[in-house]
Amino acid sequence: MARSIPPGLAPLTIDAPPGGRGVTGAAVLIAAQSGRALAAAARRAGYRPFVADLFGDEDTRALAAGYRCVPGRLGAGPGGRGVEAALADLAAEAGHPVGLVLGSGFEGSPGLMRRLAGRYALLGATPEAVAALKDPGRFAALCGRLGIPHPEIALAPVPDPDAWLVKRRGASGGGHIRPALPGRLPAGSYLQRRVPGRPRSLNALADGRAVTVLAATEQWAAPGPGRPFRYAGAAGPAPLPAPVREAAERALAALVAATGLRGLVSADLLVEGEAWWLLEINPRPGATLDVLDRGKVPLFAAHLAAARGRLPEYRLELPGAAATEILYADSEIPAVPALDWPAWTMDRPPAGSRIAAGAPVCTVLAEGADAAAARRAVAARAAALRAQLEGTADIALAFACPRSMLDERAPIPLPLVGRG
């Protein structure tokens, strides 16, 4: 696990978020690598979130009506036994939860998803849909059958590894992606051919038959030692060429109809002019939830309706754009200092937490008139927070460098999936 929280912080049950509503809505279970964004979205929609995740962040606990910290590894997800035990405890606390919403960390564990589906009403993609979309061979074959442009994959060594990336099945966050090398593939890995383009995502609601597209977003990387494609942040709504958007919408609709995918989902693309490739489908609410859940109608309620097979008439109307970026620790932080965190920070670690080198520290949020302005604003806030934290304790921190964030001349040839 990337973060070790001080003893005595889990389990936790509280009665209300700070300064917020009392706990009066229906209970919902949430499990994810980081459950804060889903908990905030659930609160905004009037639900009481009971959360199991890896981090135990201060704001997650403040939002949760009940909380359990579970063992696991960022990028690989929560451990099966830990999350099953945590959810059993939380379900008993909640009384009669309406169901379970899964965030990131379960795409590589179809067996665990099936066990959870046998105990709770899964409010999102079914294990069968996730298995069809996240198995690289099955997904490539499905894209080929539907005529969807998708980078070639290989399940065995290739003679020209420089033209390929190696990826781990079911992983998330981009930290698992490496340039391919000659020789045998690591266990659980596969190859994907490099293609040019800038990373974009198409965010949508699906009801198993059709889709309502919400917005396009853009992503960027924060390279770290041995992790050249580590996810950094997202901004949106972002522009997408009309021919690309129309074709990608048709592709996503075809995949939904073929797999029965439901809920709030996203399609990761690489876009080069009017050429594009579908890299993967994220069959769950993802890292753009903070960016998009700012309209009058809460997205969490729309996700639950779509997950139950009722596609809502939903039009995303946002006051401008927003961007988020993750702050990573360059070296180990033995104990996070006590801080007066700015209001625009999220995923705040408790004071005294140990954070491993390369692990996320927190997330920064900013708004702007458009995606470019929001990215500039989040970069400025990130730099200010880094200076504050590095001045408080002997720690080294890393955001995406300004060029990797703002210079669009350097395309990033890979899928990017966020922490949440």
mmCIF file of C-alpha atoms in Angstrom, residues 49-308:
data_model
loop_
_atom_site.group_PDB
_atom_site.id
_atom_site.type_symbol
_atom_site.label_atom_id
_atom_site.label_comp_id
_atom_site.label_asym_id
_atom_site.label_seq_id
_atom_site.Cartn_x
_atom_site.Cartn_y
_atom_site.Cartn_z
ATOM 1 C CA PRO A 49 -21.983 7.137 1.671
ATOM 2 C CA PHE A 50 -20.397 4.207 3.532
ATOM 3 C CA VAL A 51 -16.902 4.010 2.113
ATOM 4 C CA ALA A 52 -14.086 1.442 1.897
ATOM 5 C CA ASP A 53 -10.812 2.568 0.297
ATOM 6 C CA LEU A 54 -7.012 2.419 0.550
ATOM 7 C CA PHE A 55 -6.180 5.867 1.854
ATOM 8 C CA GLY A 56 -8.379 7.028 4.730
ATOM 9 C CA ASP A 57 -8.036 10.675 3.708
ATOM 10 C CA GLU A 58 -9.391 13.340 6.053
ATOM 11 C CA ASP A 59 -12.004 14.601 3.603
ATOM 12 C CA THR A 60 -13.126 11.072 2.727
ATOM 13 C CA ARG A 61 -13.773 10.384 6.407
ATOM 14 C CA ALA A 62 -15.564 13.694 6.831
ATOM 15 C CA LEU A 63 -17.891 12.875 3.937
ATOM 16 C CA ALA A 64 -18.519 9.257 4.921
ATOM 17 C CA ALA A 65 -21.356 8.175 7.174
ATOM 18 C CA GLY A 66 -19.233 5.082 7.818
ATOM 19 C CA TYR A 67 -15.680 4.270 6.785
ATOM 20 C CA ARG A 68 -13.216 1.361 6.639
ATOM 21 C CA CYS A 69 -9.618 1.456 5.415
ATOM 22 C CA VAL A 70 -8.645 -1.674 3.463
ATOM 23 C CA PRO A 71 -5.283 -3.072 2.369
ATOM 24 C CA GLY A 72 -4.268 -2.929 -1.259
ATOM 25 C CA ARG A 73 -1.909 -1.340 -3.752
ATOM 26 C CA LEU A 74 -2.529 1.756 -5.856
ATOM 27 C CA GLY A 75 -2.947 0.702 -9.471
ATOM 28 C CA ALA A 76 -3.883 -2.866 -8.544
ATOM 29 C CA GLY A 77 -6.848 -2.113 -6.271
ATOM 30 C CA PRO A 78 -8.098 -3.267 -2.869
ATOM 31 C CA GLY A 79 -7.365 -6.776 -1.644
ATOM 32 C CA GLY A 80 -10.344 -9.114 -1.984
ATOM 33 C CA ARG A 81 -10.638 -10.364 1.600
ATOM 34 C CA GLY A 82 -10.136 -6.916 3.078
ATOM 35 C CA VAL A 83 -12.739 -5.207 0.940
ATOM 36 C CA GLU A 84 -15.285 -8.006 1.453
ATOM 37 C CA ALA A 85 -14.905 -7.795 5.227
ATOM 38 C CA ALA A 86 -15.033 -3.995 5.181
ATOM 39 C CA LEU A 87 -18.198 -3.924 3.083
ATOM 40 C CA ALA A 88 -19.870 -6.493 5.319
ATOM 41 C CA ASP A 89 -19.193 -4.254 8.332
ATOM 42 C CA LEU A 90 -20.374 -1.141 6.501
ATOM 43 C CA ALA A 91 -23.546 -2.834 5.243
ATOM 44 C CA ALA A 92 -24.394 -3.801 8.823
ATOM 45 C CA GLU A 93 -23.822 -0.202 9.924
ATOM 46 C CA ALA A 94 -25.852 1.222 7.071
ATOM 47 C CA GLY A 95 -28.835 -1.007 7.727
ATOM 48 C CA HIS A 96 -30.373 -1.288 4.271
ATOM 49 C CA PRO A 97 -28.056 0.279 1.675
ATOM 50 C CA VAL A 98 -29.514 0.775 -1.793
ATOM 51 C CA GLY A 99 -26.493 -0.961 -3.297
ATOM 52 C CA LEU A 100 -22.768 -0.811 -4.000
ATOM 53 C CA VAL A 101 -20.914 1.600 -6.305
ATOM 54 C CA LEU A 102 -17.428 0.494 -7.356
ATOM 55 C CA GLY A 103 -14.734 2.984 -8.345
ATOM 56 C CA SER A 104 -11.277 2.191 -9.686
ATOM 57 C CA GLY A 105 -9.363 -0.907 -8.646
ATOM 58 C CA PHE A 106 -11.753 -3.728 -9.567
ATOM 59 C CA GLU A 107 -11.243 -4.043 -13.334
ATOM 60 C CA GLY A 108 -8.610 -6.734 -12.866
ATOM 61 C CA SER A 109 -10.670 -8.761 -10.366
ATOM 62 C CA PRO A 110 -13.755 -10.178 -12.109
ATOM 63 C CA GLY A 111 -14.015 -12.964 -9.527
ATOM 64 C CA LEU A 112 -14.173 -10.446 -6.684
ATOM 65 C CA MET A 113 -16.775 -8.431 -8.595
ATOM 66 C CA ARG A 114 -18.907 -11.548 -9.010
ATOM 67 C CA ARG A 115 -18.711 -12.320 -5.283
ATOM 68 C CA LEU A 116 -19.718 -8.754 -4.441
ATOM 69 C CA ALA A 117 -22.561 -8.889 -6.977
ATOM 70 C CA GLY A 118 -23.852 -11.979 -5.152
ATOM 71 C CA ARG A 119 -24.150 -9.983 -1.907
ATOM 72 C CA TYR A 120 -25.073 -6.451 -2.964
ATOM 73 C CA ALA A 121 -26.918 -4.736 -5.781
ATOM 74 C CA LEU A 122 -24.074 -3.498 -8.004
ATOM 75 C CA LEU A 123 -24.925 0.047 -9.094
ATOM 76 C CA GLY A 124 -22.822 0.190 -12.233
ATOM 77 C CA ALA A 125 -21.224 -2.173 -14.714
ATOM 78 C CA THR A 126 -21.819 -5.898 -14.327
ATOM 79 C CA PRO A 127 -18.862 -8.272 -13.867
ATOM 80 C CA GLU A 128 -19.620 -9.698 -17.318
ATOM 81 C CA ALA A 129 -19.426 -6.282 -18.992
ATOM 82 C CA VAL A 130 -16.175 -5.451 -17.200
ATOM 83 C CA ALA A 131 -14.658 -8.798 -18.196
ATOM 84 C CA ALA A 132 -15.560 -8.211 -21.847
ATOM 85 C CA LEU A 133 -14.134 -4.699 -21.893
ATOM 86 C CA LYS A 134 -10.997 -5.142 -19.783
ATOM 87 C CA ASP A 135 -9.649 -8.394 -21.212
ATOM 88 C CA PRO A 136 -7.243 -7.048 -23.875
ATOM 89 C CA GLY A 137 -7.795 -9.875 -26.362
ATOM 90 C CA ARG A 138 -11.578 -9.842 -26.097
ATOM 91 C CA PHE A 139 -11.695 -6.046 -26.274
ATOM 92 C CA ALA A 140 -9.474 -5.905 -29.364
ATOM 93 C CA ALA A 141 -11.614 -8.549 -31.066
ATOM 94 C CA LEU A 142 -14.792 -6.654 -30.158
ATOM 95 C CA CYS A 143 -13.388 -3.416 -31.580
ATOM 96 C CA GLY A 144 -12.374 -5.255 -34.756
ATOM 97 C CA ARG A 145 -15.855 -6.735 -35.167
ATOM 98 C CA LEU A 146 -17.497 -3.325 -34.661
ATOM 99 C CA GLY A 147 -15.053 -1.463 -36.916
ATOM 100 C CA ILE A 148 -13.662 0.705 -34.094
ATOM 101 C CA PRO A 149 -10.070 1.977 -34.513
ATOM 102 C CA HIS A 150 -8.000 0.422 -31.717
ATOM 103 C CA PRO A 151 -4.212 0.024 -31.423
ATOM 104 C CA GLU A 152 -2.973 -3.460 -32.216
ATOM 105 C CA ILE A 153 -2.251 -5.651 -29.200
ATOM 106 C CA ALA A 154 0.105 -8.611 -28.794
ATOM 107 C CA LEU A 155 0.148 -11.276 -26.106
ATOM 108 C CA ALA A 156 3.665 -12.536 -26.904
ATOM 109 C CA PRO A 157 7.046 -10.897 -27.635
ATOM 110 C CA VAL A 158 7.329 -8.943 -30.894
ATOM 111 C CA PRO A 159 10.364 -8.391 -33.156
ATOM 112 C CA ASP A 160 10.101 -4.566 -32.947
ATOM 113 C CA PRO A 161 9.502 -3.752 -29.222
ATOM 114 C CA ASP A 162 10.406 -0.064 -29.704
ATOM 115 C CA ALA A 163 7.030 0.372 -31.424
ATOM 116 C CA TRP A 164 5.097 -1.030 -28.454
ATOM 117 C CA LEU A 165 4.117 -0.333 -24.858
ATOM 118 C CA VAL A 166 3.793 -2.999 -22.178
ATOM 119 C CA LYS A 167 0.753 -2.738 -19.905
ATOM 120 C CA ARG A 168 -0.588 -4.764 -16.981
ATOM 121 C CA ARG A 169 -4.026 -6.318 -17.323
ATOM 122 C CA GLY A 170 -6.688 -4.654 -15.189
ATOM 123 C CA ALA A 171 -4.383 -1.936 -13.832
ATOM 124 C CA SER A 172 -5.144 1.782 -13.655
ATOM 125 C CA GLY A 173 -3.410 5.108 -13.175
ATOM 126 C CA GLY A 174 -0.838 4.885 -15.977
ATOM 127 C CA GLY A 175 1.980 4.008 -13.581
ATOM 128 C CA HIS A 176 2.063 0.421 -14.852
ATOM 129 C CA ILE A 177 2.745 1.382 -18.478
ATOM 130 C CA ARG A 178 6.334 1.086 -19.768
ATOM 131 C CA PRO A 179 8.145 1.079 -23.104
ATOM 132 C CA ALA A 180 8.337 -2.530 -24.280
ATOM 133 C CA LEU A 181 11.659 -4.388 -24.091
ATOM 134 C CA PRO A 182 12.933 -7.458 -25.928
ATOM 135 C CA GLY A 183 12.246 -10.817 -24.361
ATOM 136 C CA ARG A 184 9.421 -12.414 -22.426
ATOM 137 C CA LEU A 185 6.514 -10.348 -21.180
ATOM 138 C CA PRO A 186 6.081 -9.891 -17.424
ATOM 139 C CA ALA A 187 3.358 -12.074 -15.932
ATOM 140 C CA GLY A 188 -0.093 -10.559 -16.391
ATOM 141 C CA SER A 189 1.076 -8.120 -19.073
ATOM 142 C CA TYR A 190 0.361 -7.513 -22.741
ATOM 143 C CA LEU A 191 1.658 -5.246 -25.510
ATOM 144 C CA GLN A 192 -0.144 -2.373 -27.205
ATOM 145 C CA ARG A 193 1.258 -0.741 -30.327
ATOM 146 C CA ARG A 194 2.167 2.932 -29.964
ATOM 147 C CA VAL A 195 -0.012 5.368 -31.890
ATOM 148 C CA PRO A 196 0.271 9.167 -32.106
ATOM 149 C CA GLY A 197 -2.116 11.651 -30.590
ATOM 150 C CA ARG A 198 -3.196 13.646 -27.580
ATOM 151 C CA PRO A 199 -5.132 11.952 -24.764
ATOM 152 C CA ARG A 200 -8.825 12.738 -24.533
ATOM 153 C CA SER A 201 -11.790 11.048 -22.871
ATOM 154 C CA LEU A 202 -15.443 10.920 -23.796
ATOM 155 C CA ASN A 203 -17.590 10.826 -20.648
ATOM 156 C CA ALA A 204 -21.087 9.365 -20.856
ATOM 157 C CA LEU A 205 -24.032 7.721 -19.132
ATOM 158 C CA ALA A 206 -25.020 4.248 -20.352
ATOM 159 C CA ASP A 207 -28.086 2.123 -19.586
ATOM 160 C CA GLY A 208 -27.018 -1.132 -21.250
ATOM 161 C CA ARG A 209 -28.587 -0.212 -24.583
ATOM 162 C CA ALA A 210 -27.764 3.420 -25.396
ATOM 163 C CA VAL A 211 -25.603 6.327 -24.202
ATOM 164 C CA THR A 212 -25.951 9.998 -23.331
ATOM 165 C CA VAL A 213 -22.603 11.714 -23.919
ATOM 166 C CA LEU A 214 -21.821 14.362 -21.292
ATOM 167 C CA ALA A 215 -18.509 15.977 -22.222
ATOM 168 C CA ALA A 216 -15.003 15.473 -23.530
ATOM 169 C CA THR A 217 -12.038 15.952 -21.188
ATOM 170 C CA GLU A 218 -8.279 16.100 -21.668
ATOM 171 C CA GLN A 219 -5.573 14.410 -19.575
ATOM 172 C CA TRP A 220 -1.824 14.711 -19.063
ATOM 173 C CA ALA A 221 0.991 12.797 -17.408
ATOM 174 C CA ALA A 222 3.371 13.370 -14.490
ATOM 175 C CA PRO A 223 6.381 11.187 -15.316
ATOM 176 C CA GLY A 224 8.211 9.703 -12.338
ATOM 177 C CA PRO A 225 11.171 7.344 -11.917
ATOM 178 C CA GLY A 226 10.288 4.174 -13.799
ATOM 179 C CA ARG A 227 6.789 5.520 -14.467
ATOM 180 C CA PRO A 228 6.963 7.600 -17.653
ATOM 181 C CA PHE A 229 3.196 7.596 -18.181
ATOM 182 C CA ARG A 230 1.901 8.183 -14.656
ATOM 183 C CA TYR A 231 -1.458 9.976 -14.602
ATOM 184 C CA ALA A 232 -1.320 13.627 -13.504
ATOM 185 C CA GLY A 233 -4.662 15.313 -14.056
ATOM 186 C CA ALA A 234 -7.675 16.126 -16.199
ATOM 187 C CA ALA A 235 -9.505 19.217 -17.428
ATOM 188 C CA GLY A 236 -12.846 19.782 -19.064
ATOM 189 C CA PRO A 237 -15.086 20.225 -20.781
ATOM 190 C CA ALA A 238 -12.450 20.216 -23.529
ATOM 191 C CA PRO A 239 -12.746 20.674 -27.292
ATOM 192 C CA LEU A 240 -12.859 17.628 -29.545
ATOM 193 C CA PRO A 241 -13.068 17.776 -33.369
ATOM 194 C CA ALA A 242 -16.658 17.207 -34.425
ATOM 195 C CA PRO A 243 -15.893 14.221 -36.725
ATOM 196 C CA VAL A 244 -13.924 12.545 -33.926
ATOM 197 C CA ARG A 245 -16.630 13.173 -31.354
ATOM 198 C CA GLU A 246 -19.379 11.850 -33.610
ATOM 199 C CA ALA A 247 -17.413 8.716 -34.521
ATOM 200 C CA ALA A 248 -16.368 8.078 -30.914
ATOM 201 C CA GLU A 249 -19.978 8.474 -29.747
ATOM 202 C CA ARG A 250 -21.086 5.860 -32.283
ATOM 203 C CA ALA A 251 -18.287 3.541 -31.162
ATOM 204 C CA LEU A 252 -19.178 3.902 -27.491
ATOM 205 C CA ALA A 253 -22.868 3.311 -28.226
ATOM 206 C CA ALA A 254 -21.986 0.141 -30.148
ATOM 207 C CA LEU A 255 -19.845 -1.153 -27.277
ATOM 208 C CA VAL A 256 -22.614 -0.425 -24.765
ATOM 209 C CA ALA A 257 -25.129 -2.331 -26.860
ATOM 210 C CA ALA A 258 -22.700 -5.237 -27.290
ATOM 211 C CA THR A 259 -21.753 -5.559 -23.602
ATOM 212 C CA GLY A 260 -24.724 -4.165 -21.648
ATOM 213 C CA LEU A 261 -22.487 -1.573 -19.975
ATOM 214 C CA ARG A 262 -24.301 0.656 -17.473
ATOM 215 C CA GLY A 263 -23.663 3.753 -15.387
ATOM 216 C CA LEU A 264 -21.234 6.648 -15.632
ATOM 217 C CA VAL A 265 -18.390 5.550 -17.917
ATOM 218 C CA SER A 266 -15.659 7.006 -20.108
ATOM 219 C CA ALA A 267 -13.807 6.129 -23.299
ATOM 220 C CA ASP A 268 -10.089 6.964 -23.474
ATOM 221 C CA LEU A 269 -8.948 8.179 -26.890
ATOM 222 C CA LEU A 270 -5.821 9.359 -28.658
ATOM 223 C CA VAL A 271 -6.630 12.084 -31.173
ATOM 224 C CA GLU A 272 -4.386 13.275 -34.014
ATOM 225 C CA GLY A 273 -6.232 15.816 -36.168
ATOM 226 C CA GLU A 274 -9.320 13.967 -37.349
ATOM 227 C CA ALA A 275 -7.716 10.562 -36.801
ATOM 228 C CA TRP A 276 -8.403 8.787 -33.523
ATOM 229 C CA TRP A 277 -7.979 5.501 -31.690
ATOM 230 C CA LEU A 278 -10.027 4.064 -28.843
ATOM 231 C CA LEU A 279 -7.578 2.905 -26.184
ATOM 232 C CA GLU A 280 -9.900 1.534 -23.531
ATOM 233 C CA ILE A 281 -13.230 1.869 -21.766
ATOM 234 C CA ASN A 282 -13.376 2.812 -18.081
ATOM 235 C CA PRO A 283 -16.533 0.962 -16.945
ATOM 236 C CA ARG A 284 -17.064 3.106 -13.824
ATOM 237 C CA PRO A 285 -17.080 6.691 -12.554
ATOM 238 C CA GLY A 286 -13.501 7.906 -12.890
ATOM 239 C CA ALA A 287 -11.036 10.702 -12.297
ATOM 240 C CA THR A 288 -13.156 13.293 -14.119
ATOM 241 C CA LEU A 289 -15.957 13.161 -11.542
ATOM 242 C CA ASP A 290 -14.571 16.223 -9.733
ATOM 243 C CA VAL A 291 -14.328 18.072 -13.058
ATOM 244 C CA LEU A 292 -17.842 17.275 -14.292
ATOM 245 C CA ASP A 293 -20.034 17.053 -11.185
ATOM 246 C CA ARG A 294 -20.529 20.810 -10.870
ATOM 247 C CA GLY A 295 -23.889 21.285 -12.610
ATOM 248 C CA LYS A 296 -27.317 21.780 -11.087
ATOM 249 C CA VAL A 297 -28.265 18.095 -11.352
ATOM 250 C CA PRO A 298 -25.931 15.773 -9.351
ATOM 251 C CA LEU A 299 -24.156 13.237 -11.546
ATOM 252 C CA PHE A 300 -24.351 10.529 -8.874
ATOM 253 C CA ALA A 301 -28.143 10.397 -9.148
ATOM 254 C CA ALA A 302 -27.847 10.138 -12.936
ATOM 255 C CA HIS A 303 -25.294 7.327 -12.534
ATOM 256 C CA LEU A 304 -27.667 5.345 -10.299
ATOM 257 C CA ALA A 305 -30.572 5.808 -12.720
ATOM 258 C CA ALA A 306 -28.478 4.649 -15.690
ATOM 259 C CA ALA A 307 -27.094 1.726 -13.673
ATOM 260 C CA ARG A 308 -30.673 0.614 -13.038
#
